[in-house]
PDB file of C-alpha atoms in Angstrom:
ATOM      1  CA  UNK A 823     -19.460 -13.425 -22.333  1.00 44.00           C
ATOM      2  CA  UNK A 824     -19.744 -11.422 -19.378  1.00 44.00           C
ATOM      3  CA  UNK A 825     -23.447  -9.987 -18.576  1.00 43.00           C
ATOM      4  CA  UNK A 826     -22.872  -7.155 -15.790  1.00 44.00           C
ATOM      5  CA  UNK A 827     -25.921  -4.711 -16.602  1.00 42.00           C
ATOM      6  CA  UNK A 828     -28.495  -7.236 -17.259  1.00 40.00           C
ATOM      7  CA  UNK A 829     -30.760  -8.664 -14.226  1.00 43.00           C
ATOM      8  CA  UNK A 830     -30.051 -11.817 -12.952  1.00 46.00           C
ATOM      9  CA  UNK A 831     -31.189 -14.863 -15.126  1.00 46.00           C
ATOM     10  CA  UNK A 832     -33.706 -17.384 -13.509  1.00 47.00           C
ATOM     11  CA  UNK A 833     -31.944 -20.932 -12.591  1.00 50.00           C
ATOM     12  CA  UNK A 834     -31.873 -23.008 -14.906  1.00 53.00           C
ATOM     13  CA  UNK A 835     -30.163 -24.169 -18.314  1.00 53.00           C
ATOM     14  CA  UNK A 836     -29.234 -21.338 -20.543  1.00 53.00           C
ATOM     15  CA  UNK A 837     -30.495 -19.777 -23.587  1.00 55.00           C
ATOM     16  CA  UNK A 838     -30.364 -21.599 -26.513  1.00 54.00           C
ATOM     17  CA  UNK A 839     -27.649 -19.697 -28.845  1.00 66.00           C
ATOM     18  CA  UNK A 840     -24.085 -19.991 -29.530  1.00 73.00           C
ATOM     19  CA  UNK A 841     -21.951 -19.269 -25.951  1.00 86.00           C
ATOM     20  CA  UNK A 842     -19.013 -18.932 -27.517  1.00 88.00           C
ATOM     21  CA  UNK A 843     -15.684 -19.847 -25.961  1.00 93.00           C
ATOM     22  CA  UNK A 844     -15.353 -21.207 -22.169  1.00 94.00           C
ATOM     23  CA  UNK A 845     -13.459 -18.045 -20.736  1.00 96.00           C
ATOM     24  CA  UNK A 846     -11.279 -20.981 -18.756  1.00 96.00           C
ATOM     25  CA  UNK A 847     -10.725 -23.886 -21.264  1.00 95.00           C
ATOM     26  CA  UNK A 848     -11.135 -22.166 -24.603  1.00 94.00           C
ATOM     27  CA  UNK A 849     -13.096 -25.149 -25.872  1.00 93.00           C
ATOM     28  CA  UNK A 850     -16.503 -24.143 -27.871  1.00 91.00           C
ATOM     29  CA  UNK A 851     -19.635 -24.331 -25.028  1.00 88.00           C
ATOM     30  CA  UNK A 852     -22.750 -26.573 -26.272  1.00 78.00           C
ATOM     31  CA  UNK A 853     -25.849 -25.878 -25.989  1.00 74.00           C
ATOM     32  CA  UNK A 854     -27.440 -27.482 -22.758  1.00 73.00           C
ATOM     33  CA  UNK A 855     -26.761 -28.564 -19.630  1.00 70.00           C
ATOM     34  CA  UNK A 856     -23.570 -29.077 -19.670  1.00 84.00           C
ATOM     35  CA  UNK A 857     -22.967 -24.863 -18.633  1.00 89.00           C
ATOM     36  CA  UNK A 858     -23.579 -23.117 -15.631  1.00 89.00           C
ATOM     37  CA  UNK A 859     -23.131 -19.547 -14.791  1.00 91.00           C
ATOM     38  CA  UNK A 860     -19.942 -18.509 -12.918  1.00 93.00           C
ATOM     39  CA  UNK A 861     -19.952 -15.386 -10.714  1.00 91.00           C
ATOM     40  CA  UNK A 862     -16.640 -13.457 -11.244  1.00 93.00           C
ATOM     41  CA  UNK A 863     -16.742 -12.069  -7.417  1.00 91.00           C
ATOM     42  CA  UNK A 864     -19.502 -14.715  -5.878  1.00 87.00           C
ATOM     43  CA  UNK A 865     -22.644 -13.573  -5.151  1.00 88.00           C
ATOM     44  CA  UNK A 866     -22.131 -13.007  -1.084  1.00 88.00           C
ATOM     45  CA  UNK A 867     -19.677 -10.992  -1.631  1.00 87.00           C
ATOM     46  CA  UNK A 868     -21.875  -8.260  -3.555  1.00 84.00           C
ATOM     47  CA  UNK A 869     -20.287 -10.056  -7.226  1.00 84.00           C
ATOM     48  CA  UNK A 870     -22.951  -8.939 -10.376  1.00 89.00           C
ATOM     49  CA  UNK A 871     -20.377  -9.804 -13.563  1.00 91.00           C
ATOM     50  CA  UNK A 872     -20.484 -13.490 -14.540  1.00 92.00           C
ATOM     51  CA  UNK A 873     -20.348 -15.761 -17.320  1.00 92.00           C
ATOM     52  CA  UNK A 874     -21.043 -19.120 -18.688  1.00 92.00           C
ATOM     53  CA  UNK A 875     -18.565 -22.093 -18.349  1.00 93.00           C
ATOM     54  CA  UNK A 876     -18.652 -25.629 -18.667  1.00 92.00           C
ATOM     55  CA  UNK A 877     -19.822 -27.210 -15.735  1.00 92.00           C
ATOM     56  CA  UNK A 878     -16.758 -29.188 -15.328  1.00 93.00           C
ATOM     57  CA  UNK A 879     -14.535 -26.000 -15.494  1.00 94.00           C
ATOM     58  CA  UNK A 880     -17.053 -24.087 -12.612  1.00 94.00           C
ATOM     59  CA  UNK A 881     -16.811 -27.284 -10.660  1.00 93.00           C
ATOM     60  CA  UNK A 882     -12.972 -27.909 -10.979  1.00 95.00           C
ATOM     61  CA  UNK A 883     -12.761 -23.455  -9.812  1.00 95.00           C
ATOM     62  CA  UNK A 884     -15.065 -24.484  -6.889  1.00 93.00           C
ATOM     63  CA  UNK A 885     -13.519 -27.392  -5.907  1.00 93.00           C
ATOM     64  CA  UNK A 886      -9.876 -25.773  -5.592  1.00 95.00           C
ATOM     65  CA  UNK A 887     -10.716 -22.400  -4.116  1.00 94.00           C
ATOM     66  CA  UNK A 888     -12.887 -20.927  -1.705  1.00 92.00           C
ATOM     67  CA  UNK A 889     -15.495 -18.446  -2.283  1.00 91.00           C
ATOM     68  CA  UNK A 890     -13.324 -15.439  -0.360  1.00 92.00           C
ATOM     69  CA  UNK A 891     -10.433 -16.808  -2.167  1.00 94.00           C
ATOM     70  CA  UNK A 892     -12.110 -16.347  -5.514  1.00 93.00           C
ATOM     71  CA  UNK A 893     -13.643 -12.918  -4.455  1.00 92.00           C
ATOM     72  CA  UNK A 894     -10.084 -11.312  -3.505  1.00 93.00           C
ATOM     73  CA  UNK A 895      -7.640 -12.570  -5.815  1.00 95.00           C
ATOM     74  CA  UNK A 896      -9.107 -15.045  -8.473  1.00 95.00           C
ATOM     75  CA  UNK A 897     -11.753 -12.835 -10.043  1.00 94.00           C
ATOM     76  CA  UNK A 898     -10.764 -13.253 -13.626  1.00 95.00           C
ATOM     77  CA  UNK A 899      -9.832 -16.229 -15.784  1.00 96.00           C
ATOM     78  CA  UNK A 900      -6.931 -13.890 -17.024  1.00 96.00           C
ATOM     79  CA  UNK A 901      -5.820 -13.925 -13.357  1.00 96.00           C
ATOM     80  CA  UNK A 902      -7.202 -17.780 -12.858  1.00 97.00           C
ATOM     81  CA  UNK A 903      -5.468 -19.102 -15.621  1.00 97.00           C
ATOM     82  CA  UNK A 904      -1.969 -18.103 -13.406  1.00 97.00           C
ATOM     83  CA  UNK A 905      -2.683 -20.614 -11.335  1.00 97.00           C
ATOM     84  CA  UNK A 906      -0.480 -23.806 -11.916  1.00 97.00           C
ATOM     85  CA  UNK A 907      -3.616 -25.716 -10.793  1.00 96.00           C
ATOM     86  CA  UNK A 908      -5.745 -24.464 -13.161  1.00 97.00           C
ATOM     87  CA  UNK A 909      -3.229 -24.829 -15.972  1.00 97.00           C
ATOM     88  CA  UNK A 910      -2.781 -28.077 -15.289  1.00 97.00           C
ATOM     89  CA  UNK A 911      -6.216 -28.799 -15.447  1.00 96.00           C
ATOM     90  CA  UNK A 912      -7.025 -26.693 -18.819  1.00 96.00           C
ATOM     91  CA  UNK A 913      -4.081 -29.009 -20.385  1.00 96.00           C
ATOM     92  CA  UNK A 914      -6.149 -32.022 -19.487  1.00 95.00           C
ATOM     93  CA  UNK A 915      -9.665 -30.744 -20.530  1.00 94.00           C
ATOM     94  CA  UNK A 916      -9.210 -29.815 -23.914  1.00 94.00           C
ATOM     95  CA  UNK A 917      -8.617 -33.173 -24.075  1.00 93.00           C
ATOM     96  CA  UNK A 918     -12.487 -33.939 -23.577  1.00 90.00           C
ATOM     97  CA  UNK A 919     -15.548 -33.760 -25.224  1.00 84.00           C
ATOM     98  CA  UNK A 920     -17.374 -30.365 -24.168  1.00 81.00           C
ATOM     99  CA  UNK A 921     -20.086 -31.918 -23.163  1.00 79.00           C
ATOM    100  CA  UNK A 922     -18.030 -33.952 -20.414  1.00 80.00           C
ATOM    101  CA  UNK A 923     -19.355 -32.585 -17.307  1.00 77.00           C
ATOM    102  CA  UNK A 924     -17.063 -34.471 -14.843  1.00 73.00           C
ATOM    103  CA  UNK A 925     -16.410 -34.683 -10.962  1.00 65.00           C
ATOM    104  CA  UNK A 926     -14.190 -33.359  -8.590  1.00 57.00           C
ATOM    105  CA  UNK A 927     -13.453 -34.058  -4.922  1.00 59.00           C
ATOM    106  CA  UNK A 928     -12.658 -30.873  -2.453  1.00 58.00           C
ATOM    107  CA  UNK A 929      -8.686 -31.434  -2.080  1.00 55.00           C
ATOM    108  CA  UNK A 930      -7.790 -31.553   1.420  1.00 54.00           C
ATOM    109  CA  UNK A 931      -5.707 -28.808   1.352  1.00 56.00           C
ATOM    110  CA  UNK A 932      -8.307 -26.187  -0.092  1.00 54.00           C
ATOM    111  CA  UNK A 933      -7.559 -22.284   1.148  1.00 56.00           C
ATOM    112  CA  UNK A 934     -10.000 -21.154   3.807  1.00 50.00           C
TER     113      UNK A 934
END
């Protein structure tokens, strides 16, 4: 659910309706904390369009790419879910409960 003519939302958890589908995993999104909002082009890099995700799918994007990485070629989860990475970790997270929020550590060999 992409939002690019509205204003941007306060921080904070998100409304309460249905959020549909994680645009990365597929799997339905609760209501809650366990979502955050995802910038397709991050915000420093003039990005508006964004969406909600599970927080363990934004964390897992964050913690393999870069934000200039994710600005110039990884600006859609059509184009992110290429990635073998990515894949790899969508195979393993429909696996979990939604509301699994997760951890990742910054791989040492991160782009940028």
């Amino acid at each position: 659910m992409t939002h690019p003519d509205l204003p941007e939302p306060e921080d904070g958890p998100p409304p309460a309706e249905d959020l549909g589908p994680c645009p990365i995993c597929g799997r339905p999104m609760p209501k809650g904390t366990a979502v955050d909002r995802h910038h397709w082009v991050p915000r420093k890099h003039k990005g508006r369009e964004w969406s909600w995700l599970h927080r363990i799918c934004h964390k897992k994007l964050h913690s393999l790419y870069d934000e200039q990485t994710l600005a110039a070629h990884l600006n859609s989860p059509e184009v992110l879910l290429r990635q073998e990475e990515i894949r790899r970790f969508v195979k393993w997270v429909r696996k979990q409960p939604p509301e699994k929020t997760g951890r990742h550590r910054p791989p040492r060999n991160r782009p940028g």
